[in-house]
């Protein structure tokens, strides 16, 4: 990609930058290739705990100073934790680019985890866990992970559990970082109207002296997926349902065609097969969607919806009918063209968002060591055949291989 430039510091940290001349805002982030799947059993929730604690004090800043550093110039500072990544990122007017990078470097590599703040933030995270539990549409997706990836760290809630979070100490945070931080698996990603030469100047000023660090982290893929059908009674007014199974990993050649198939089934468009069948024609749900999430060595796909309990069987029947259609009936030439055009349009529009593109660059480099251009992705999409999609439907949409998690009203 001609407008994307890369650089590697002596300590292993990689830099990727895209200069965009038509914006006044710069988006930058430091992404680390470590997440909740890298926790040991007694560490569940520790990666997310670190994300919170990074804002609570460094060797030279208090939590209030961290909060104010970008907000007083109209900027934003944020972070997130996933199964495989931790990311600290910021958005500022470009004249404040240096300020933002210095702060990101400080909170990522110089946090000191004050004991008082550990105790305080413990309570905040326990409240966050309670909030998610009270939101069945969020809780069911977290709980469904545990069904698909049973007895594996990928199945554990990123937030942790009450027992683990209640006992974390400052030393636990230090140990987790020492065990998992690898500067060769850290990306500084940047988008803004700033020349690459200037970016490198700032990067060398604030990231070059970070000590090189390697880890012996080895990720073990889940094995022996077994379908399950679990129902849980909760104090809710609707039935909430997750249906799905394990799926293809990031490097699998079937990943992009399968993403296309899941998008056709229940993607963002109102014309998805599930939305038309369940909502538009029958009025049984407010929303229904399907999604596919690949990881470095596995993945999963799922369907999510909520409906009145008395309508549950009808919705499930309609879903299975749509899955059977995709298994049994090949797309027509027109349907295949439309499916491809819709996905390509969605991908092009998502690239318009500089923040999401900045994060995508970092994740792509960490996961597959390259950033595919839209033209390259479009070429792959155009080469997908109707037979490929039908074969994938027969691999992944068999009823007997699906797991179910249902939250039923009391």
Tab-separated table of N, CA and C in Angstrom, residues 148-290:
chain	number	residue	atom	x	y	z
A	148	UNK	N	-18.433	-22.522	23.339
A	148	UNK	CA	-17.681	-22.862	22.126
A	148	UNK	C	-16.255	-23.286	22.463
A	149	UNK	N	-15.641	-22.583	23.424
A	149	UNK	CA	-14.245	-22.858	23.791
A	149	UNK	C	-14.172	-23.406	25.211
A	150	UNK	N	-14.902	-24.456	25.448
A	150	UNK	CA	-14.960	-25.055	26.780
A	150	UNK	C	-13.570	-25.499	27.228
A	151	UNK	N	-13.262	-25.243	28.501
A	151	UNK	CA	-11.990	-25.644	29.107
A	151	UNK	C	-10.779	-25.032	28.406
A	152	UNK	N	-10.959	-23.844	27.859
A	152	UNK	CA	-9.865	-23.130	27.205
A	152	UNK	C	-9.936	-21.663	27.597
A	153	UNK	N	-8.796	-20.996	27.634
A	153	UNK	CA	-8.778	-19.605	28.076
A	153	UNK	C	-9.553	-18.682	27.150
A	154	UNK	N	-9.704	-19.035	25.871
A	154	UNK	CA	-10.520	-18.223	24.958
A	154	UNK	C	-11.983	-18.184	25.395
A	155	UNK	N	-12.391	-19.165	26.156
A	155	UNK	CA	-13.772	-19.198	26.618
A	155	UNK	C	-14.021	-18.388	27.871
A	156	UNK	N	-12.958	-17.869	28.490
A	156	UNK	CA	-13.108	-17.128	29.733
A	156	UNK	C	-13.462	-15.665	29.455
A	157	UNK	N	-14.262	-15.094	30.331
A	157	UNK	CA	-14.664	-13.697	30.199
A	157	UNK	C	-13.458	-12.781	30.335
A	158	UNK	N	-13.313	-11.852	29.398
A	158	UNK	CA	-12.196	-10.912	29.426
A	158	UNK	C	-12.158	-10.108	30.724
A	159	UNK	N	-13.327	-9.843	31.302
A	159	UNK	CA	-13.393	-9.064	32.543
A	159	UNK	C	-12.902	-9.853	33.745
A	160	UNK	N	-12.840	-11.177	33.614
A	160	UNK	CA	-12.490	-12.004	34.756
A	160	UNK	C	-13.729	-12.424	35.517
A	161	UNK	N	-13.552	-12.848	36.755
A	161	UNK	CA	-14.690	-13.189	37.606
A	161	UNK	C	-14.508	-12.516	38.964
A	162	UNK	N	-15.537	-12.532	39.762
A	162	UNK	CA	-15.484	-11.823	41.046
A	162	UNK	C	-14.353	-12.326	41.929
A	163	UNK	N	-14.130	-13.631	41.928
A	163	UNK	CA	-13.094	-14.201	42.796
A	163	UNK	C	-11.702	-13.739	42.373
A	164	UNK	N	-11.417	-13.821	41.057
A	164	UNK	CA	-10.078	-13.463	40.605
A	164	UNK	C	-9.815	-11.971	40.757
A	165	UNK	N	-10.785	-11.147	40.348
A	165	UNK	CA	-10.607	-9.697	40.427
A	165	UNK	C	-10.464	-9.245	41.879
A	166	UNK	N	-11.133	-9.916	42.775
A	166	UNK	CA	-11.096	-9.521	44.191
A	166	UNK	C	-9.739	-9.765	44.848
A	167	UNK	N	-8.902	-10.601	44.249
A	167	UNK	CA	-7.632	-10.912	44.902
A	167	UNK	C	-6.403	-10.367	44.174
A	168	UNK	N	-6.580	-9.687	43.022
A	168	UNK	CA	-5.425	-9.159	42.294
A	168	UNK	C	-4.636	-8.157	43.127
A	169	UNK	N	-3.325	-8.227	42.998
A	169	UNK	CA	-2.447	-7.291	43.694
A	169	UNK	C	-1.562	-6.567	42.687
A	170	UNK	N	-0.861	-5.572	43.156
A	170	UNK	CA	0.088	-4.849	42.318
A	170	UNK	C	1.134	-5.804	41.740
A	171	UNK	N	1.583	-6.748	42.540
A	171	UNK	CA	2.597	-7.694	42.073
A	171	UNK	C	2.062	-8.579	40.955
A	172	UNK	N	0.780	-8.928	41.007
A	172	UNK	CA	0.176	-9.724	39.942
A	172	UNK	C	0.278	-9.008	38.596
A	173	UNK	N	0.029	-7.693	38.612
A	173	UNK	CA	0.131	-6.901	37.389
A	173	UNK	C	1.562	-6.901	36.858
A	174	UNK	N	2.504	-6.682	37.741
A	174	UNK	CA	3.907	-6.656	37.343
A	174	UNK	C	4.339	-8.013	36.779
A	175	UNK	N	3.893	-9.086	37.400
A	175	UNK	CA	4.250	-10.425	36.948
A	175	UNK	C	3.660	-10.721	35.567
A	176	UNK	N	2.400	-10.334	35.366
A	176	UNK	CA	1.735	-10.593	34.084
A	176	UNK	C	2.466	-9.889	32.942
A	177	UNK	N	2.845	-8.640	33.167
A	177	UNK	CA	3.566	-7.880	32.146
A	177	UNK	C	4.933	-8.499	31.894
A	178	UNK	N	5.631	-8.860	32.963
A	178	UNK	CA	6.962	-9.456	32.820
A	178	UNK	C	6.900	-10.776	32.044
A	179	UNK	N	5.842	-11.529	32.249
A	179	UNK	CA	5.700	-12.828	31.595
A	179	UNK	C	5.318	-12.713	30.123
A	180	UNK	N	4.591	-11.663	29.754
A	180	UNK	CA	3.972	-11.628	28.426
A	180	UNK	C	4.430	-10.511	27.500
A	181	UNK	N	4.999	-9.441	28.024
A	181	UNK	CA	5.391	-8.331	27.167
A	181	UNK	C	6.564	-8.728	26.263
A	182	UNK	N	6.406	-8.495	24.991
A	182	UNK	CA	7.457	-8.763	24.003
A	182	UNK	C	7.488	-7.572	23.061
A	183	UNK	N	8.549	-6.771	23.098
A	183	UNK	CA	8.595	-5.555	22.277
A	183	UNK	C	8.596	-5.885	20.786
A	184	UNK	N	8.968	-7.102	20.430
A	184	UNK	CA	8.873	-7.508	19.034
A	184	UNK	C	7.454	-7.755	18.591
A	185	UNK	N	6.515	-7.767	19.541
A	185	UNK	CA	5.101	-7.951	19.232
A	185	UNK	C	4.305	-6.738	19.710
A	186	UNK	N	4.889	-5.560	19.512
A	186	UNK	CA	4.239	-4.286	19.830
A	186	UNK	C	4.253	-3.425	18.575
A	187	UNK	N	3.115	-2.818	18.274
A	187	UNK	CA	2.986	-1.944	17.110
A	187	UNK	C	2.571	-0.552	17.564
A	188	UNK	N	3.282	0.468	17.068
A	188	UNK	CA	2.789	1.842	17.171
A	188	UNK	C	2.178	2.184	15.825
A	189	UNK	N	0.876	2.476	15.832
A	189	UNK	CA	0.134	2.753	14.609
A	189	UNK	C	-0.338	4.196	14.598
A	190	UNK	N	-0.334	4.807	13.411
A	190	UNK	CA	-0.567	6.250	13.336
A	190	UNK	C	-1.233	6.632	12.016
A	191	UNK	N	-2.219	7.525	12.101
A	191	UNK	CA	-2.835	8.128	10.918
A	191	UNK	C	-3.019	9.615	11.192
A	192	UNK	N	-2.635	10.436	10.249
A	192	UNK	CA	-2.814	11.877	10.404
A	192	UNK	C	-2.063	12.635	9.326
A	193	UNK	N	-2.293	13.911	9.269
A	193	UNK	CA	-1.614	14.758	8.291
A	193	UNK	C	-0.260	15.198	8.849
A	194	UNK	N	0.635	14.245	8.891
A	194	UNK	CA	1.967	14.480	9.436
A	194	UNK	C	2.954	13.615	8.646
A	195	UNK	N	4.080	14.171	8.201
A	195	UNK	CA	5.031	13.400	7.402
A	195	UNK	C	5.636	12.251	8.203
A	196	UNK	N	5.950	11.176	7.507
A	196	UNK	CA	6.523	9.994	8.149
A	196	UNK	C	7.833	10.330	8.862
A	197	UNK	N	8.636	11.198	8.272
A	197	UNK	CA	9.911	11.577	8.865
A	197	UNK	C	9.709	12.191	10.249
A	198	UNK	N	8.652	12.984	10.388
A	198	UNK	CA	8.362	13.614	11.674
A	198	UNK	C	7.851	12.580	12.679
A	199	UNK	N	7.055	11.642	12.184
A	199	UNK	CA	6.571	10.559	13.046
A	199	UNK	C	7.752	9.788	13.628
A	200	UNK	N	8.711	9.447	12.778
A	200	UNK	CA	9.881	8.693	13.234
A	200	UNK	C	10.672	9.503	14.254
A	201	UNK	N	10.758	10.810	14.046
A	201	UNK	CA	11.454	11.665	15.021
A	201	UNK	C	10.810	11.537	16.399
A	202	UNK	N	9.474	11.616	16.455
A	202	UNK	CA	8.768	11.515	17.736
A	202	UNK	C	8.877	10.106	18.316
A	203	UNK	N	8.766	9.104	17.464
A	203	UNK	CA	8.842	7.718	17.919
A	203	UNK	C	10.204	7.439	18.552
A	204	UNK	N	11.255	7.897	17.912
A	204	UNK	CA	12.590	7.675	18.468
A	204	UNK	C	12.795	8.448	19.767
A	205	UNK	N	12.094	9.555	19.889
A	205	UNK	CA	12.201	10.346	21.104
A	205	UNK	C	11.542	9.643	22.295
A	206	UNK	N	10.407	8.976	22.049
A	206	UNK	CA	9.631	8.444	23.176
A	206	UNK	C	9.592	6.910	23.268
A	207	UNK	N	9.904	6.197	22.192
A	207	UNK	CA	9.801	4.735	22.220
A	207	UNK	C	11.135	4.017	22.020
A	208	UNK	N	12.123	4.714	21.503
A	208	UNK	CA	13.396	4.067	21.191
A	208	UNK	C	14.094	3.524	22.432
A	209	UNK	N	13.968	4.211	23.548
A	209	UNK	CA	14.686	3.812	24.758
A	209	UNK	C	13.925	2.818	25.623
A	210	UNK	N	12.754	2.390	25.168
A	210	UNK	CA	12.059	1.312	25.880
A	210	UNK	C	12.932	0.066	25.798
A	211	UNK	N	13.258	-0.557	26.911
A	211	UNK	CA	14.135	-1.734	26.873
A	211	UNK	C	13.539	-2.866	26.039
A	212	UNK	N	14.385	-3.488	25.226
A	212	UNK	CA	13.939	-4.652	24.453
A	212	UNK	C	13.534	-5.769	25.412
A	213	UNK	N	12.442	-6.430	25.084
A	213	UNK	CA	11.918	-7.483	25.967
A	213	UNK	C	11.339	-8.587	25.092
A	214	UNK	N	11.635	-9.810	25.424
A	214	UNK	CA	11.047	-10.944	24.711
A	214	UNK	C	10.344	-11.850	25.698
A	215	UNK	N	9.403	-12.614	25.212
A	215	UNK	CA	8.679	-13.546	26.077
A	215	UNK	C	8.672	-14.918	25.423
A	216	UNK	N	8.379	-15.912	26.219
A	216	UNK	CA	8.287	-17.290	25.721
A	216	UNK	C	6.834	-17.711	25.533
A	217	UNK	N	5.975	-16.718	25.278
A	217	UNK	CA	4.545	-16.987	25.152
A	217	UNK	C	4.261	-17.963	24.010
A	218	UNK	N	3.558	-19.031	24.332
A	218	UNK	CA	3.112	-19.998	23.333
A	218	UNK	C	1.608	-20.166	23.489
A	219	UNK	N	0.892	-19.921	22.406
A	219	UNK	CA	-0.562	-20.065	22.452
A	219	UNK	C	-0.962	-21.462	21.970
A	220	UNK	N	-1.822	-22.093	22.723
A	220	UNK	CA	-2.285	-23.441	22.402
A	220	UNK	C	-3.711	-23.358	21.879
A	221	UNK	N	-3.948	-23.912	20.706
A	221	UNK	CA	-5.270	-23.842	20.088
A	221	UNK	C	-6.273	-24.738	20.820
A	222	UNK	N	-7.540	-24.333	20.860
A	222	UNK	CA	-8.573	-25.201	21.450
A	222	UNK	C	-8.734	-26.469	20.615
A	223	UNK	N	-9.130	-27.539	21.276
A	223	UNK	CA	-9.372	-28.804	20.579
A	223	UNK	C	-10.684	-29.399	21.078
A	224	UNK	N	-11.198	-30.352	20.306
A	224	UNK	CA	-12.350	-31.161	20.741
A	224	UNK	C	-13.592	-30.331	21.007
A	225	UNK	N	-13.985	-29.477	20.038
A	225	UNK	CA	-15.266	-28.772	20.159
A	225	UNK	C	-16.406	-29.787	20.173
A	226	UNK	N	-17.324	-29.605	21.104
A	226	UNK	CA	-18.500	-30.459	21.191
A	226	UNK	C	-19.742	-29.584	21.320
A	227	UNK	N	-20.743	-29.788	20.464
A	227	UNK	CA	-21.968	-28.969	20.535
A	227	UNK	C	-22.664	-29.132	21.880
A	228	UNK	N	-23.219	-28.033	22.367
A	228	UNK	CA	-23.974	-28.046	23.614
A	228	UNK	C	-25.257	-27.249	23.436
A	229	UNK	N	-26.256	-27.613	24.209
A	229	UNK	CA	-27.532	-26.876	24.211
A	229	UNK	C	-27.876	-26.575	25.665
A	230	UNK	N	-27.700	-25.316	26.059
A	230	UNK	CA	-27.851	-24.929	27.466
A	230	UNK	C	-28.894	-23.827	27.596
A	231	UNK	N	-29.784	-23.978	28.550
A	231	UNK	CA	-30.778	-22.957	28.857
A	231	UNK	C	-30.615	-22.509	30.300
A	232	UNK	N	-30.713	-21.192	30.508
A	232	UNK	CA	-30.546	-20.606	31.836
A	232	UNK	C	-31.708	-19.659	32.090
A	233	UNK	N	-32.293	-19.756	33.272
A	233	UNK	CA	-33.403	-18.858	33.640
A	233	UNK	C	-32.846	-17.624	34.334
A	234	UNK	N	-33.307	-16.440	33.861
A	234	UNK	CA	-32.828	-15.183	34.442
A	234	UNK	C	-33.988	-14.208	34.589
A	235	UNK	N	-33.762	-13.173	35.382
A	235	UNK	CA	-34.788	-12.142	35.605
A	235	UNK	C	-34.786	-11.163	34.432
A	236	UNK	N	-35.359	-11.587	33.326
A	236	UNK	CA	-35.428	-10.779	32.111
A	236	UNK	C	-36.826	-10.884	31.533
A	237	UNK	N	-37.137	-10.035	30.579
A	237	UNK	CA	-38.483	-10.035	29.993
A	237	UNK	C	-38.547	-10.747	28.657
A	238	UNK	N	-37.405	-10.901	27.983
A	238	UNK	CA	-37.356	-11.596	26.705
A	238	UNK	C	-36.438	-12.801	26.799
A	239	UNK	N	-36.592	-13.721	25.858
A	239	UNK	CA	-35.619	-14.791	25.690
A	239	UNK	C	-34.471	-14.255	24.830
A	240	UNK	N	-33.256	-14.512	25.264
A	240	UNK	CA	-32.070	-14.115	24.502
A	240	UNK	C	-31.339	-15.385	24.079
A	241	UNK	N	-30.904	-15.433	22.821
A	241	UNK	CA	-30.372	-16.674	22.276
A	241	UNK	C	-29.085	-16.427	21.495
A	242	UNK	N	-28.110	-17.313	21.688
A	242	UNK	CA	-26.891	-17.358	20.871
A	242	UNK	C	-26.798	-18.751	20.265
A	243	UNK	N	-26.544	-18.800	18.962
A	243	UNK	CA	-26.408	-20.060	18.232
A	243	UNK	C	-25.129	-19.989	17.412
A	244	UNK	N	-24.327	-21.054	17.393
A	244	UNK	CA	-23.128	-21.021	16.566
A	244	UNK	C	-22.183	-22.153	16.886
A	245	UNK	N	-20.924	-21.964	16.499
A	245	UNK	CA	-19.916	-23.007	16.704
A	245	UNK	C	-18.530	-22.427	16.427
A	246	UNK	N	-17.500	-23.291	16.563
A	246	UNK	CA	-16.145	-22.859	16.232
A	246	UNK	C	-16.004	-22.683	14.721
A	247	UNK	N	-14.943	-21.977	14.284
A	247	UNK	CA	-14.810	-21.673	12.860
A	247	UNK	C	-13.336	-21.501	12.502
A	248	UNK	N	-13.076	-20.868	11.358
A	248	UNK	CA	-11.746	-20.804	10.772
A	248	UNK	C	-10.857	-19.751	11.426
A	249	UNK	N	-9.562	-20.030	11.438
A	249	UNK	CA	-8.571	-19.114	12.002
A	249	UNK	C	-8.227	-18.009	11.007
A	250	UNK	N	-7.466	-17.016	11.490
A	250	UNK	CA	-7.120	-15.848	10.689
A	250	UNK	C	-6.385	-16.195	9.403
A	251	UNK	N	-5.472	-17.144	9.460
A	251	UNK	CA	-4.657	-17.451	8.296
A	251	UNK	C	-5.297	-18.469	7.358
A	252	UNK	N	-6.471	-18.953	7.703
A	252	UNK	CA	-7.131	-19.963	6.871
A	252	UNK	C	-7.611	-19.332	5.567
A	253	UNK	N	-7.376	-20.003	4.451
A	253	UNK	CA	-7.789	-19.470	3.153
A	253	UNK	C	-9.308	-19.375	3.015
A	254	UNK	N	-10.024	-20.039	3.906
A	254	UNK	CA	-11.485	-19.977	3.872
A	254	UNK	C	-12.041	-18.791	4.656
A	255	UNK	N	-11.171	-18.048	5.327
A	255	UNK	CA	-11.633	-16.973	6.205
A	255	UNK	C	-12.458	-15.921	5.458
A	256	UNK	N	-11.945	-15.362	4.385
A	256	UNK	CA	-12.657	-14.302	3.686
A	256	UNK	C	-13.942	-14.802	3.028
A	257	UNK	N	-13.932	-15.938	2.325
A	257	UNK	CA	-15.205	-16.446	1.803
A	257	UNK	C	-16.232	-16.712	2.896
A	258	UNK	N	-15.762	-17.225	4.035
A	258	UNK	CA	-16.715	-17.483	5.122
A	258	UNK	C	-17.258	-16.181	5.695
A	259	UNK	N	-16.408	-15.167	5.804
A	259	UNK	CA	-16.884	-13.851	6.241
A	259	UNK	C	-17.978	-13.349	5.307
A	260	UNK	N	-17.793	-13.560	4.004
A	260	UNK	CA	-18.809	-13.170	3.032
A	260	UNK	C	-20.111	-13.933	3.265
A	261	UNK	N	-19.997	-15.225	3.529
A	261	UNK	CA	-21.185	-16.041	3.754
A	261	UNK	C	-21.940	-15.602	5.002
A	262	UNK	N	-21.214	-15.351	6.096
A	262	UNK	CA	-21.859	-14.907	7.339
A	262	UNK	C	-22.471	-13.522	7.152
A	263	UNK	N	-21.839	-12.677	6.366
A	263	UNK	CA	-22.394	-11.349	6.071
A	263	UNK	C	-23.705	-11.469	5.315
A	264	UNK	N	-23.758	-12.388	4.380
A	264	UNK	CA	-25.002	-12.654	3.651
A	264	UNK	C	-26.081	-13.166	4.596
A	265	UNK	N	-25.684	-14.032	5.508
A	265	UNK	CA	-26.644	-14.622	6.447
A	265	UNK	C	-27.213	-13.597	7.418
A	266	UNK	N	-26.337	-12.811	8.046
A	266	UNK	CA	-26.850	-11.924	9.097
A	266	UNK	C	-25.974	-10.736	9.361
A	267	UNK	N	-25.361	-10.174	8.327
A	267	UNK	CA	-24.464	-9.041	8.492
A	267	UNK	C	-25.185	-7.735	8.737
A	268	UNK	N	-24.452	-6.616	8.521
A	268	UNK	CA	-24.966	-5.301	8.880
A	268	UNK	C	-26.169	-4.864	8.044
A	269	UNK	N	-26.307	-5.369	6.823
A	269	UNK	CA	-27.381	-4.915	5.947
A	269	UNK	C	-28.762	-5.353	6.411
A	270	UNK	N	-29.740	-4.496	6.186
A	270	UNK	CA	-31.126	-4.852	6.505
A	270	UNK	C	-31.642	-5.952	5.586
A	271	UNK	N	-30.910	-6.201	4.488
A	271	UNK	CA	-31.334	-7.226	3.538
A	271	UNK	C	-30.687	-8.581	3.811
A	272	UNK	N	-30.097	-8.768	4.990
A	272	UNK	CA	-29.524	-10.071	5.314
A	272	UNK	C	-30.615	-11.127	5.338
A	273	UNK	N	-30.240	-12.355	5.077
A	273	UNK	CA	-31.220	-13.452	5.027
A	273	UNK	C	-32.015	-13.556	6.326
A	274	UNK	N	-31.314	-13.466	7.457
A	274	UNK	CA	-31.993	-13.613	8.744
A	274	UNK	C	-32.918	-12.448	9.029
A	275	UNK	N	-32.471	-11.217	8.737
A	275	UNK	CA	-33.311	-10.061	9.017
A	275	UNK	C	-34.585	-10.095	8.184
A	276	UNK	N	-34.472	-10.467	6.919
A	276	UNK	CA	-35.652	-10.541	6.059
A	276	UNK	C	-36.612	-11.627	6.537
A	277	UNK	N	-36.074	-12.793	6.890
A	277	UNK	CA	-36.928	-13.928	7.253
A	277	UNK	C	-37.584	-13.754	8.610
A	278	UNK	N	-36.816	-13.252	9.603
A	278	UNK	CA	-37.304	-13.245	10.980
A	278	UNK	C	-37.973	-11.931	11.351
A	279	UNK	N	-37.403	-10.816	10.948
A	279	UNK	CA	-37.978	-9.516	11.307
A	279	UNK	C	-38.951	-8.992	10.249
A	280	UNK	N	-38.479	-8.859	9.016
A	280	UNK	CA	-39.282	-8.175	7.999
A	280	UNK	C	-40.522	-8.969	7.603
A	281	UNK	N	-40.391	-10.270	7.437
A	281	UNK	CA	-41.539	-11.065	6.984
A	281	UNK	C	-42.422	-11.534	8.129
A	282	UNK	N	-41.843	-11.670	9.340
A	282	UNK	CA	-42.622	-12.254	10.436
A	282	UNK	C	-42.717	-11.380	11.680
A	283	UNK	N	-41.925	-10.328	11.781
A	283	UNK	CA	-42.022	-9.408	12.918
A	283	UNK	C	-41.757	-10.050	14.263
A	284	UNK	N	-40.809	-11.005	14.324
A	284	UNK	CA	-40.600	-11.769	15.547
A	284	UNK	C	-39.491	-11.205	16.430
A	285	UNK	N	-38.652	-10.333	15.881
A	285	UNK	CA	-37.545	-9.769	16.648
A	285	UNK	C	-37.391	-8.300	16.280
A	286	UNK	N	-36.727	-7.562	17.174
A	286	UNK	CA	-36.332	-6.195	16.826
A	286	UNK	C	-35.048	-6.222	16.009
A	287	UNK	N	-34.129	-7.118	16.388
A	287	UNK	CA	-32.860	-7.232	15.674
A	287	UNK	C	-32.374	-8.670	15.738
A	288	UNK	N	-31.721	-9.090	14.664
A	288	UNK	CA	-31.077	-10.396	14.624
A	288	UNK	C	-29.835	-10.258	13.751
A	289	UNK	N	-28.726	-10.797	14.198
A	289	UNK	CA	-27.502	-10.657	13.410
A	289	UNK	C	-26.622	-11.883	13.569
A	290	UNK	N	-25.709	-12.012	12.636
A	290	UNK	CA	-24.721	-13.079	12.674
A	290	UNK	C	-23.342	-12.460	12.539
